[in-house]
Tab-separated table of C-alpha atoms in Angstrom:
chain	number	residue	atom	x	y	z
A	14	MET	CA	-15.224	2.449	105.411
A	15	ASN	CA	-14.602	2.177	109.103
A	16	ASP	CA	-11.157	3.749	108.575
A	17	PHE	CA	-12.547	6.762	106.902
A	18	ALA	CA	-14.973	9.549	107.607
A	19	PRO	CA	-18.621	8.604	106.618
A	20	GLY	CA	-19.143	9.365	103.062
A	21	SER	CA	-19.392	7.902	99.533
A	22	VAL	CA	-16.911	5.999	97.626
A	23	SER	CA	-16.317	6.120	93.798
A	24	ILE	CA	-15.529	2.529	92.468
A	25	ASN	CA	-14.330	1.895	88.858
A	26	PRO	CA	-17.047	-0.662	87.622
A	27	ALA	CA	-14.698	-1.962	85.043
A	28	ASN	CA	-12.304	-3.359	87.620
A	29	GLY	CA	-13.557	-2.726	91.015
A	30	GLU	CA	-10.729	-0.361	92.031
A	31	VAL	CA	-11.452	2.550	94.344
A	32	ILE	CA	-11.195	5.906	92.463
A	33	ALA	CA	-11.776	8.295	95.328
A	34	ARG	CA	-13.566	8.693	98.732
A	35	TYR	CA	-15.678	11.664	99.255
A	36	PRO	CA	-16.686	12.539	102.803
A	37	PHE	CA	-20.378	13.706	103.403
A	38	ASP	CA	-20.850	17.423	104.201
A	39	ASP	CA	-21.261	17.609	107.858
A	40	ASP	CA	-24.205	19.636	109.378
A	41	ALA	CA	-21.890	22.831	109.737
A	42	SER	CA	-20.589	22.715	106.179
A	43	LEU	CA	-24.211	21.864	104.855
A	44	ASN	CA	-25.488	24.964	106.635
A	45	ARG	CA	-22.763	27.157	105.114
A	46	ALA	CA	-23.609	25.654	101.728
A	47	LEU	CA	-27.326	26.613	102.108
A	48	ASP	CA	-26.320	30.081	103.249
A	49	THR	CA	-24.095	30.385	100.116
A	50	ALA	CA	-26.825	29.136	97.900
A	51	ARG	CA	-29.363	31.740	99.224
A	52	ALA	CA	-26.696	34.352	98.644
A	53	GLY	CA	-25.817	33.012	95.355
A	54	PHE	CA	-29.452	32.971	94.313
A	55	ARG	CA	-30.020	36.606	95.153
A	56	ALA	CA	-26.839	37.614	93.219
A	57	TRP	CA	-27.742	35.486	90.131
A	58	ALA	CA	-31.408	36.527	90.178
A	59	ALA	CA	-30.272	40.217	90.099
A	60	THR	CA	-27.942	39.386	87.233
A	61	PRO	CA	-29.568	40.889	83.848
A	62	VAL	CA	-30.907	38.262	81.572
A	63	ALA	CA	-28.402	39.271	78.862
A	64	GLU	CA	-25.456	38.314	81.291
A	65	ARG	CA	-27.149	35.035	82.130
A	66	LEU	CA	-27.275	34.265	78.462
A	67	ALA	CA	-23.624	35.067	77.948
A	68	ALA	CA	-22.726	32.819	81.133
A	69	LEU	CA	-24.383	29.814	79.399
A	70	ALA	CA	-22.477	30.448	76.317
A	71	ARG	CA	-19.249	30.416	78.418
A	72	ILE	CA	-20.363	27.102	79.977
A	73	ALA	CA	-20.686	25.567	76.547
A	74	GLN	CA	-17.274	26.742	75.552
A	75	ILE	CA	-15.545	25.274	78.731
A	76	LEU	CA	-17.353	21.839	78.252
A	77	ARG	CA	-16.042	21.563	74.759
A	78	ARG	CA	-12.636	22.567	75.967
A	79	ASP	CA	-12.526	19.931	78.766
A	80	ILE	CA	-14.641	17.326	76.863
A	81	GLN	CA	-11.904	14.578	77.179
A	82	THR	CA	-11.264	15.189	80.890
A	83	LEU	CA	-14.972	15.207	81.668
A	84	GLY	CA	-15.534	12.254	79.552
A	85	GLU	CA	-12.901	10.201	81.094
A	86	MET	CA	-14.259	10.916	84.563
A	87	ALA	CA	-17.706	9.582	83.567
A	88	ALA	CA	-16.087	6.381	82.141
A	89	ARG	CA	-14.140	5.685	85.241
A	90	GLU	CA	-17.079	6.463	87.631
A	91	MET	CA	-19.972	4.803	86.081
A	92	GLY	CA	-18.570	2.821	83.120
A	93	LYS	CA	-19.853	4.888	80.196
A	94	PRO	CA	-17.932	4.058	77.013
A	95	ILE	CA	-15.632	7.074	76.290
A	96	GLY	CA	-17.063	7.927	72.825
A	97	GLN	CA	-20.696	8.082	74.395
A	98	ALA	CA	-19.261	9.993	77.355
A	99	ARG	CA	-17.857	12.716	75.133
A	100	ALA	CA	-21.205	12.698	73.275
A	101	GLU	CA	-22.801	13.258	76.641
A	102	VAL	CA	-20.620	16.487	77.321
A	103	GLU	CA	-21.193	17.717	73.766
A	104	LYS	CA	-24.893	17.328	74.329
A	105	CYS	CA	-24.576	19.405	77.530
A	106	ALA	CA	-22.861	22.108	75.518
A	107	MET	CA	-25.568	22.053	72.866
A	108	LEU	CA	-28.105	22.448	75.572
A	109	CYS	CA	-26.350	25.561	76.750
A	110	ASP	CA	-26.031	26.861	73.109
A	111	TRP	CA	-29.765	26.370	72.604
A	112	TYR	CA	-30.771	28.276	75.836
A	113	ALA	CA	-28.012	31.029	75.261
A	114	ALA	CA	-29.954	31.595	71.882
A	115	ASN	CA	-33.440	31.298	72.821
A	116	GLY	CA	-33.543	31.994	76.541
A	117	GLY	CA	-34.438	35.715	76.253
A	118	ALA	CA	-37.615	34.857	74.383
A	119	ILE	CA	-38.620	32.264	76.900
A	120	LEU	CA	-38.383	34.932	79.708
A	121	ASP	CA	-40.143	37.535	78.000
A	122	ASP	CA	-43.494	38.828	79.344
A	123	ARG	CA	-46.428	37.281	77.662
A	124	PRO	CA	-49.593	38.873	76.681
A	125	THR	CA	-52.985	37.490	77.723
A	126	ALA	CA	-56.473	37.395	76.213
A	127	ILE	CA	-57.422	40.559	78.159
A	128	GLY	CA	-55.232	42.882	75.994
A	129	PRO	CA	-52.464	45.175	76.718
A	130	ASP	CA	-53.579	45.926	80.310
A	131	ALA	CA	-52.708	42.415	81.553
A	132	TYR	CA	-49.648	40.202	80.925
A	133	VAL	CA	-47.846	37.345	82.574
A	134	SER	CA	-44.245	37.778	83.818
A	135	TYR	CA	-41.773	35.106	85.143
A	136	HIS	CA	-39.666	35.384	88.320
A	137	PRO	CA	-37.252	32.846	89.881
A	138	LEU	CA	-38.438	30.970	93.132
A	139	GLY	CA	-34.998	30.465	94.759
A	140	ALA	CA	-32.559	27.649	95.369
A	141	ILE	CA	-33.697	24.330	93.928
A	142	LEU	CA	-32.612	21.121	95.465
A	143	ALA	CA	-31.931	18.663	92.625
A	144	VAL	CA	-31.514	14.866	93.500
A	145	MET	CA	-29.995	13.324	90.513
A	146	PRO	CA	-28.783	9.728	89.326
A	147	TRP	CA	-25.571	8.433	88.068
A	148	ASN	CA	-26.421	7.138	84.588
A	149	PHE	CA	-26.016	10.507	82.716
A	150	PRO	CA	-23.688	12.264	85.371
A	151	TYR	CA	-23.511	15.398	83.382
A	152	TRP	CA	-26.719	15.489	81.320
A	153	GLN	CA	-29.106	14.722	84.101
A	154	SER	CA	-27.862	17.648	86.176
A	155	MET	CA	-27.302	20.101	83.408
A	156	ARG	CA	-30.626	19.462	81.645
A	157	GLY	CA	-32.435	20.763	84.928
A	158	ALA	CA	-29.658	23.197	86.029
A	159	ILE	CA	-29.460	25.192	82.789
A	160	PRO	CA	-33.265	26.087	82.367
A	161	MET	CA	-33.402	26.773	86.061
A	162	LEU	CA	-30.123	29.040	85.937
A	163	LEU	CA	-31.635	30.823	82.993
A	164	GLY	CA	-34.606	31.786	84.930
A	165	GLY	CA	-32.466	33.117	87.814
A	166	ASN	CA	-32.802	30.255	90.302
A	167	ALA	CA	-29.990	28.650	92.087
A	168	TYR	CA	-29.111	24.919	91.628
A	169	PHE	CA	-28.345	22.833	94.641
A	170	LEU	CA	-27.149	19.459	93.448
A	171	LYS	CA	-27.226	16.346	95.508
A	172	HIS	CA	-25.759	13.851	93.032
A	173	ALA	CA	-25.544	10.168	93.162
A	174	PRO	CA	-22.746	9.097	95.556
A	175	ASN	CA	-20.890	7.141	92.957
A	176	VAL	CA	-20.412	9.975	90.671
A	177	MET	CA	-19.463	12.849	92.875
A	178	GLY	CA	-16.236	13.306	90.872
A	179	CYS	CA	-18.387	14.333	88.014
A	180	ALA	CA	-20.549	16.628	90.281
A	181	TYR	CA	-17.561	18.521	91.525
A	182	LEU	CA	-16.164	18.883	88.052
A	183	THR	CA	-19.591	20.383	86.864
A	184	GLU	CA	-19.310	22.859	89.758
A	185	GLN	CA	-15.829	23.995	88.603
A	186	VAL	CA	-17.345	24.480	85.118
A	187	MET	CA	-19.797	26.803	86.530
A	188	LEU	CA	-17.576	28.876	88.664
A	189	GLU	CA	-15.030	29.328	85.624
A	190	ALA	CA	-18.075	30.389	83.494
A	191	GLY	CA	-18.576	33.285	85.957
A	192	LEU	CA	-21.582	32.290	87.983
A	193	PRO	CA	-21.673	33.566	91.495
A	194	LYS	CA	-20.560	31.290	94.170
A	195	GLY	CA	-23.597	29.276	95.164
A	196	ALA	CA	-25.698	29.763	92.094
A	197	PHE	CA	-24.545	26.120	91.320
A	198	SER	CA	-23.501	23.967	94.335
A	199	ALA	CA	-22.514	20.171	94.488
A	200	VAL	CA	-22.968	18.868	97.988
A	201	ASN	CA	-22.468	15.087	99.243
A	202	LEU	CA	-25.343	14.264	101.598
A	203	ASN	CA	-26.725	11.170	103.320
A	204	ASN	CA	-30.609	10.526	103.280
A	205	ASP	CA	-31.163	12.152	106.696
A	206	GLN	CA	-29.428	15.427	105.517
A	207	VAL	CA	-31.631	15.468	102.270
A	208	SER	CA	-34.722	15.375	104.436
A	209	LYS	CA	-33.279	18.404	106.287
A	210	VAL	CA	-32.477	20.289	103.106
A	211	ILE	CA	-36.081	19.814	101.775
A	212	ALA	CA	-37.720	21.115	104.955
A	213	ASP	CA	-35.121	23.972	105.027
A	214	ASP	CA	-36.483	27.524	104.229
A	215	ARG	CA	-33.408	28.215	102.153
A	216	ILE	CA	-34.651	25.606	99.643
A	217	ALA	CA	-37.496	26.773	97.361
A	218	ALA	CA	-38.509	23.591	95.536
A	219	VAL	CA	-37.203	20.004	94.709
A	220	ALA	CA	-36.459	18.083	91.458
A	221	VAL	CA	-35.828	14.533	91.390
A	222	THR	CA	-34.638	11.866	88.803
A	223	GLY	CA	-34.565	8.409	90.151
A	224	SER	CA	-36.509	5.396	91.191
A	225	VAL	CA	-40.061	5.341	92.179
A	226	ARG	CA	-39.345	4.501	95.663
A	227	ALA	CA	-36.880	7.626	95.988
A	228	GLY	CA	-39.399	9.892	94.081
A	229	SER	CA	-42.277	8.944	96.372
A	230	ALA	CA	-40.237	9.481	99.511
A	231	ILE	CA	-38.764	12.828	98.376
A	232	ALA	CA	-42.255	14.016	96.973
A	233	SER	CA	-44.015	13.332	100.405
A	234	GLN	CA	-41.417	15.397	102.259
A	235	ALA	CA	-41.656	18.161	99.740
A	236	GLY	CA	-45.414	18.075	100.021
A	237	ALA	CA	-45.197	18.292	103.724
A	238	ALA	CA	-43.127	21.305	103.413
A	239	LEU	CA	-45.514	22.785	100.829
A	240	LYS	CA	-42.781	22.865	98.095
A	241	LYS	CA	-43.169	22.192	94.432
A	242	CYS	CA	-41.557	18.984	93.340
A	243	LEU	CA	-40.744	17.600	89.887
A	244	LEU	CA	-40.322	13.919	89.341
A	245	GLU	CA	-38.773	11.949	86.562
A	246	LEU	CA	-38.883	8.327	87.600
A	247	GLY	CA	-38.535	4.929	86.110
A	248	GLY	CA	-39.676	3.689	82.767
A	249	ALA	CA	-40.625	0.603	80.912
A	250	ASP	CA	-40.857	2.146	77.537
A	251	PRO	CA	-42.642	0.453	74.578
A	252	PHE	CA	-40.920	0.396	71.169
A	253	ILE	CA	-43.758	-0.583	68.829
A	254	VAL	CA	-42.868	-1.973	65.359
A	255	LEU	CA	-45.958	-2.375	63.057
A	256	ALA	CA	-46.095	-4.720	60.027
A	257	ASP	CA	-45.602	-1.754	57.649
A	258	ALA	CA	-42.514	-0.370	59.276
A	259	ASP	CA	-39.105	0.110	57.660
A	260	LEU	CA	-37.435	-2.969	59.369
A	261	ASP	CA	-33.914	-1.813	58.497
A	262	GLY	CA	-34.509	1.508	60.303
A	263	ALA	CA	-36.553	-0.187	63.193
A	264	VAL	CA	-33.770	-2.713	63.995
A	265	LYS	CA	-31.086	-0.200	64.009
A	266	ALA	CA	-33.064	2.232	66.182
A	267	ALA	CA	-33.980	-0.528	68.564
A	268	VAL	CA	-30.489	-1.594	69.087
A	269	THR	CA	-29.378	1.899	69.820
A	270	GLY	CA	-32.415	2.699	71.896
A	271	ARG	CA	-31.979	-0.251	74.071
A	272	PHE	CA	-28.185	-0.720	74.397
A	273	GLN	CA	-26.663	2.585	74.284
A	274	ASN	CA	-25.173	3.657	77.924
A	275	THR	CA	-25.121	-0.199	78.407
A	276	GLY	CA	-28.968	0.036	78.605
A	277	GLN	CA	-29.034	2.194	81.709
A	278	ILE	CA	-31.538	4.885	80.492
A	279	CYS	CA	-34.912	5.659	81.867
A	280	ILE	CA	-36.243	6.183	78.325
A	281	ALA	CA	-34.550	3.180	76.813
A	282	ALA	CA	-36.551	0.902	74.409
A	283	LYS	CA	-37.250	-1.811	77.196
A	284	ARG	CA	-40.300	-3.519	75.700
A	285	ILE	CA	-39.934	-4.237	72.050
A	286	ILE	CA	-43.482	-4.959	70.819
A	287	LEU	CA	-43.534	-6.557	67.409
A	288	GLU	CA	-46.771	-6.992	65.353
A	289	GLN	CA	-47.042	-10.634	64.369
A	290	PRO	CA	-46.368	-10.525	60.565
A	291	ILE	CA	-42.939	-9.142	61.075
A	292	ALA	CA	-42.044	-10.534	64.432
A	293	ALA	CA	-39.747	-13.405	63.284
A	294	GLU	CA	-37.759	-11.381	60.759
A	295	PHE	CA	-37.179	-8.371	63.107
A	296	THR	CA	-36.075	-10.913	65.837
A	297	GLU	CA	-33.443	-12.567	63.646
A	298	ARG	CA	-32.130	-9.143	62.406
A	299	PHE	CA	-32.113	-7.682	66.064
A	300	VAL	CA	-30.322	-10.724	67.530
A	301	ALA	CA	-27.517	-10.500	64.855
A	302	ALA	CA	-27.067	-6.775	65.499
A	303	VAL	CA	-26.886	-7.100	69.215
A	304	ARG	CA	-24.472	-9.988	68.958
A	305	ALA	CA	-22.059	-7.765	67.077
A	306	LEU	CA	-21.892	-5.190	69.806
A	307	LYS	CA	-18.633	-4.872	71.291
A	308	MET	CA	-18.234	-5.152	75.077
A	309	GLY	CA	-14.989	-4.026	76.789
A	310	ASP	CA	-13.158	-1.276	78.685
A	311	PRO	CA	-15.064	1.863	78.717
A	312	LEU	CA	-11.893	3.683	77.872
A	313	ASP	CA	-11.371	1.835	74.794
A	314	GLU	CA	-12.644	3.755	71.771
A	315	SER	CA	-14.166	0.773	70.121
A	316	THR	CA	-16.317	-0.331	72.938
A	317	TYR	CA	-20.149	0.032	72.820
A	318	ILE	CA	-21.160	-1.948	75.826
A	319	GLY	CA	-19.348	-0.975	79.149
A	320	PRO	CA	-19.783	-2.408	82.781
A	321	MET	CA	-22.868	-1.777	84.687
A	322	ALA	CA	-22.400	1.027	87.119
A	323	ARG	CA	-22.944	-0.975	90.284
A	324	ALA	CA	-22.720	-4.747	91.163
A	325	ASP	CA	-25.968	-4.707	93.079
A	326	LEU	CA	-27.697	-3.506	89.983
A	327	ARG	CA	-26.081	-6.181	87.859
A	328	ASP	CA	-27.163	-8.848	90.208
A	329	GLU	CA	-30.803	-7.386	90.380
A	330	LEU	CA	-30.831	-7.393	86.457
A	331	HIS	CA	-29.796	-11.016	86.545
A	332	ARG	CA	-32.538	-11.921	88.859
A	333	GLN	CA	-35.154	-10.183	86.456
A	334	VAL	CA	-33.677	-12.153	83.694
A	335	GLU	CA	-33.755	-15.447	85.430
A	336	GLY	CA	-37.354	-14.756	86.513
A	337	THR	CA	-38.441	-13.836	83.144
A	338	VAL	CA	-37.085	-17.227	81.701
A	339	ALA	CA	-38.398	-19.152	84.605
A	340	ALA	CA	-41.907	-17.749	83.842
A	341	GLY	CA	-41.654	-19.122	80.186
A	342	ALA	CA	-39.694	-16.597	77.990
A	343	GLN	CA	-37.013	-17.803	75.716
A	344	LEU	CA	-33.320	-16.581	76.111
A	345	LEU	CA	-32.058	-15.940	72.687
A	346	LEU	CA	-28.685	-14.101	73.744
A	347	GLY	CA	-26.652	-13.496	76.655
A	348	GLY	CA	-28.458	-13.810	79.983
A	349	ALA	CA	-25.719	-13.816	82.537
A	350	PRO	CA	-22.945	-11.788	84.242
A	351	VAL	CA	-19.436	-11.946	82.920
A	352	ALA	CA	-17.137	-13.780	85.158
A	353	GLY	CA	-13.994	-11.879	86.466
A	354	ALA	CA	-13.272	-8.280	87.474
A	355	GLY	CA	-15.990	-5.539	86.739
A	356	ASN	CA	-19.617	-5.354	86.559
A	357	TYR	CA	-20.149	-6.756	82.983
A	358	PHE	CA	-23.440	-8.374	82.012
A	359	LEU	CA	-23.850	-9.966	78.623
A	360	PRO	CA	-25.994	-7.986	76.072
A	361	THR	CA	-29.236	-10.132	76.393
A	362	VAL	CA	-32.355	-10.809	74.290
A	363	LEU	CA	-35.465	-12.352	75.714
A	364	ALA	CA	-38.149	-13.464	73.291
A	365	GLY	CA	-41.756	-14.503	74.170
A	366	VAL	CA	-41.979	-12.068	77.072
A	367	LYS	CA	-45.739	-11.646	78.329
A	368	PRO	CA	-47.546	-9.478	80.704
A	369	GLY	CA	-46.700	-10.211	84.273
A	370	MET	CA	-43.178	-11.329	83.681
A	371	PRO	CA	-40.534	-9.337	85.408
A	372	ALA	CA	-38.956	-7.985	82.018
A	373	PHE	CA	-42.460	-6.890	81.021
A	374	ALA	CA	-43.725	-5.401	84.323
A	375	GLN	CA	-40.544	-3.994	85.887
A	376	GLU	CA	-37.917	-1.604	84.791
A	377	THR	CA	-34.937	-3.411	83.388
A	378	PHE	CA	-31.932	-0.977	83.904
A	379	GLY	CA	-29.215	-2.506	81.947
A	380	PRO	CA	-28.399	-4.364	78.577
A	381	VAL	CA	-31.525	-6.497	78.317
A	382	ALA	CA	-34.190	-6.248	75.488
A	383	ALA	CA	-37.575	-7.842	75.925
A	384	LEU	CA	-39.306	-8.919	72.676
A	385	ILE	CA	-43.117	-9.180	72.871
A	386	GLU	CA	-45.404	-10.238	69.990
A	387	ALA	CA	-48.691	-8.366	69.318
A	388	ASN	CA	-51.618	-9.938	67.289
A	389	ASP	CA	-52.364	-6.667	65.507
A	390	VAL	CA	-52.310	-2.895	66.039
A	391	GLU	CA	-54.891	-2.860	68.652
A	392	HIS	CA	-53.087	-5.581	70.680
A	393	ALA	CA	-49.850	-3.652	70.370
A	394	ILE	CA	-51.359	-0.516	71.926
A	395	ALA	CA	-52.934	-2.382	74.787
A	396	LEU	CA	-49.502	-4.104	75.566
A	397	ALA	CA	-47.771	-0.762	75.356
A	398	ASN	CA	-50.241	0.787	77.915
A	399	ASP	CA	-50.171	-2.221	80.141
A	400	SER	CA	-47.697	-0.817	82.421
A	401	GLU	CA	-47.517	1.285	85.694
A	402	PHE	CA	-44.976	3.480	83.875
A	403	GLY	CA	-45.512	6.136	81.339
A	404	LEU	CA	-42.325	7.912	80.523
A	405	SER	CA	-41.654	7.758	76.703
A	406	GLY	CA	-42.418	5.308	73.751
A	407	ALA	CA	-41.510	4.863	70.124
A	408	LEU	CA	-43.781	3.853	67.192
A	409	TRP	CA	-42.680	2.488	63.866
A	410	THR	CA	-44.944	2.732	60.873
A	411	SER	CA	-44.953	4.031	57.344
A	412	ASN	CA	-48.679	5.469	57.890
A	413	ARG	CA	-48.256	9.073	59.301
A	414	ASP	CA	-51.919	9.458	59.769
A	415	LEU	CA	-52.161	6.119	61.750
A	416	ALA	CA	-49.126	7.146	63.945
A	417	LYS	CA	-50.862	10.380	64.885
A	418	ARG	CA	-54.056	8.592	65.939
A	419	LEU	CA	-52.159	5.854	67.829
A	420	ALA	CA	-49.797	8.367	69.590
A	421	ARG	CA	-52.814	10.036	71.134
A	422	ARG	CA	-53.774	6.670	72.769
A	423	MET	CA	-50.160	5.949	73.993
A	424	GLU	CA	-50.041	6.741	77.929
A	425	THR	CA	-46.599	8.248	77.905
A	426	GLY	CA	-45.085	11.737	78.179
A	427	GLY	CA	-43.576	11.422	74.819
A	428	VAL	CA	-43.963	9.382	71.553
A	429	PHE	CA	-41.118	9.165	68.873
A	430	VAL	CA	-42.513	7.924	65.350
A	431	ASN	CA	-39.840	6.238	63.436
A	432	GLY	CA	-37.056	6.964	65.886
A	433	PHE	CA	-36.171	6.055	69.414
A	434	SER	CA	-36.851	8.111	72.505
A	435	ALA	CA	-34.486	10.775	73.297
A	436	SER	CA	-34.216	14.077	75.312
A	437	ASP	CA	-33.566	17.454	73.398
A	438	PRO	CA	-33.771	21.007	74.685
A	439	ARG	CA	-36.255	21.924	72.061
A	440	VAL	CA	-39.077	19.729	73.394
A	441	PRO	CA	-40.265	18.915	76.781
A	442	ILE	CA	-39.421	15.528	78.589
A	443	GLY	CA	-41.432	13.917	81.498
A	444	GLY	CA	-43.935	11.235	82.299
A	445	VAL	CA	-47.282	10.134	83.439
A	446	LYS	CA	-48.292	7.384	85.810
A	447	LYS	CA	-45.568	6.085	88.168
A	448	SER	CA	-43.096	7.692	85.758
A	449	GLY	CA	-43.631	11.079	87.525
A	450	TYR	CA	-44.832	14.519	86.901
A	451	GLY	CA	-43.711	17.842	85.630
A	452	ARG	CA	-41.723	18.688	82.555
A	453	GLU	CA	-38.058	19.455	81.954
A	454	LEU	CA	-36.433	21.324	78.900
A	455	SER	CA	-37.880	23.581	76.311
A	456	ASP	CA	-39.774	26.629	77.665
A	457	TYR	CA	-41.650	24.167	79.889
A	458	GLY	CA	-38.601	23.362	81.819
A	459	VAL	CA	-37.797	27.032	82.364
A	460	HIS	CA	-41.272	27.927	83.567
A	461	GLU	CA	-41.571	24.796	85.736
A	462	PHE	CA	-39.673	26.495	88.531
A	463	MET	CA	-40.658	30.171	88.063
A	464	ASN	CA	-43.342	32.297	89.885
A	465	ILE	CA	-45.693	32.767	86.972
A	466	GLN	CA	-47.085	36.241	87.969
A	467	THR	CA	-50.260	37.988	86.460
A	468	VAL	CA	-49.997	41.696	86.158
A	469	TRP	CA	-53.311	43.633	85.430
A	470	PHE	CA	-53.645	47.226	85.156
A	471	ASP	CA	-56.867	49.261	85.965
A	472	ARG	CA	-59.207	46.389	86.289
A	473	LYS	CA	-62.680	47.884	86.735
């Protein structure tokens, strides 16, 4: 990088080739961007709700029109298989559709127990700094931006340095949809600049999706500035399969829940906890299904497993696998990087994983599944909760009443019964423990960054 201005570089993880170099915003351009964001917020907040809703609908239309272009950028920048990349763009369009159809009611004044003389109204806070990761380069930013924009806030995006092409394409979509300049801004910043932005009075609050380390650092800075902060951090999500579960459905869901996006998902099924009576049969079926997944070029329509986004992440995953095997787990499949160009790692299945092993205690962010055997239902719940994380989880059983009782005992922000964890605009997403705090999506995601104002007439 010595021959280039300081900045970030986008590298194709499938072959190691440089796609583009993006200079960091210097202090002068950052100051202009913050001024523009403040002006964009004022213009957007003054825009009638009906016009905001119409703009969301236009964003959906543009996303669908440009779905191939957007998908190819994600495939090149972070290695997402092209079919999954298009699905991500379509999911963003559906997000816009849902808020365009339901956003008016979410922003309506709400009555209180006092009666007609008191109500609650919702007002935007300002420009929100969003520090976002690379694994879903469109969805991660859009799932925060669209609810915030609906509420009249501005969105100030500091995206991951390896997906700045996706970030700038997203900003173009917003401008084409008619949002005022600055209502959605993509900036390329280093860590020192992020700290300056957090402290800047032109920023009202902060949202972070990322690692525990990054979230802790940013939250402490936001706290020092007395600014609200939303954190969606790491996960080691349990996927519990009880003895009475539909094994065909559970195996299929576990494979998808663990290996889609090459396993690089916060709410992936990272710890698969199997009740003893079905553990052997599940394991046999699961290994066979994982072995059948096709790894290859992310631009190949038939590819399901692409390269990992960065070489350092692949190397860290390899260390976790080796450490888990050294601690006594059995390697049933994969377990190593693929030789040659690209950041490929073989789809991996580990069995006999126990508490304390890296694949149990740590977040494994890649195509590695940890199979854990539970003696009974109580043991399964204890294993699921034996984690510093609490983002999401899945529970497979044919007993609906039992599922309701057990879900209440799972220390996670979401429980998906007879399915795998997913994000959807109709329900909130977020975690507990070291997985963070605050909620995105649904009405909660809109109200999270609003001034919730009480109005009370004639109080005696």
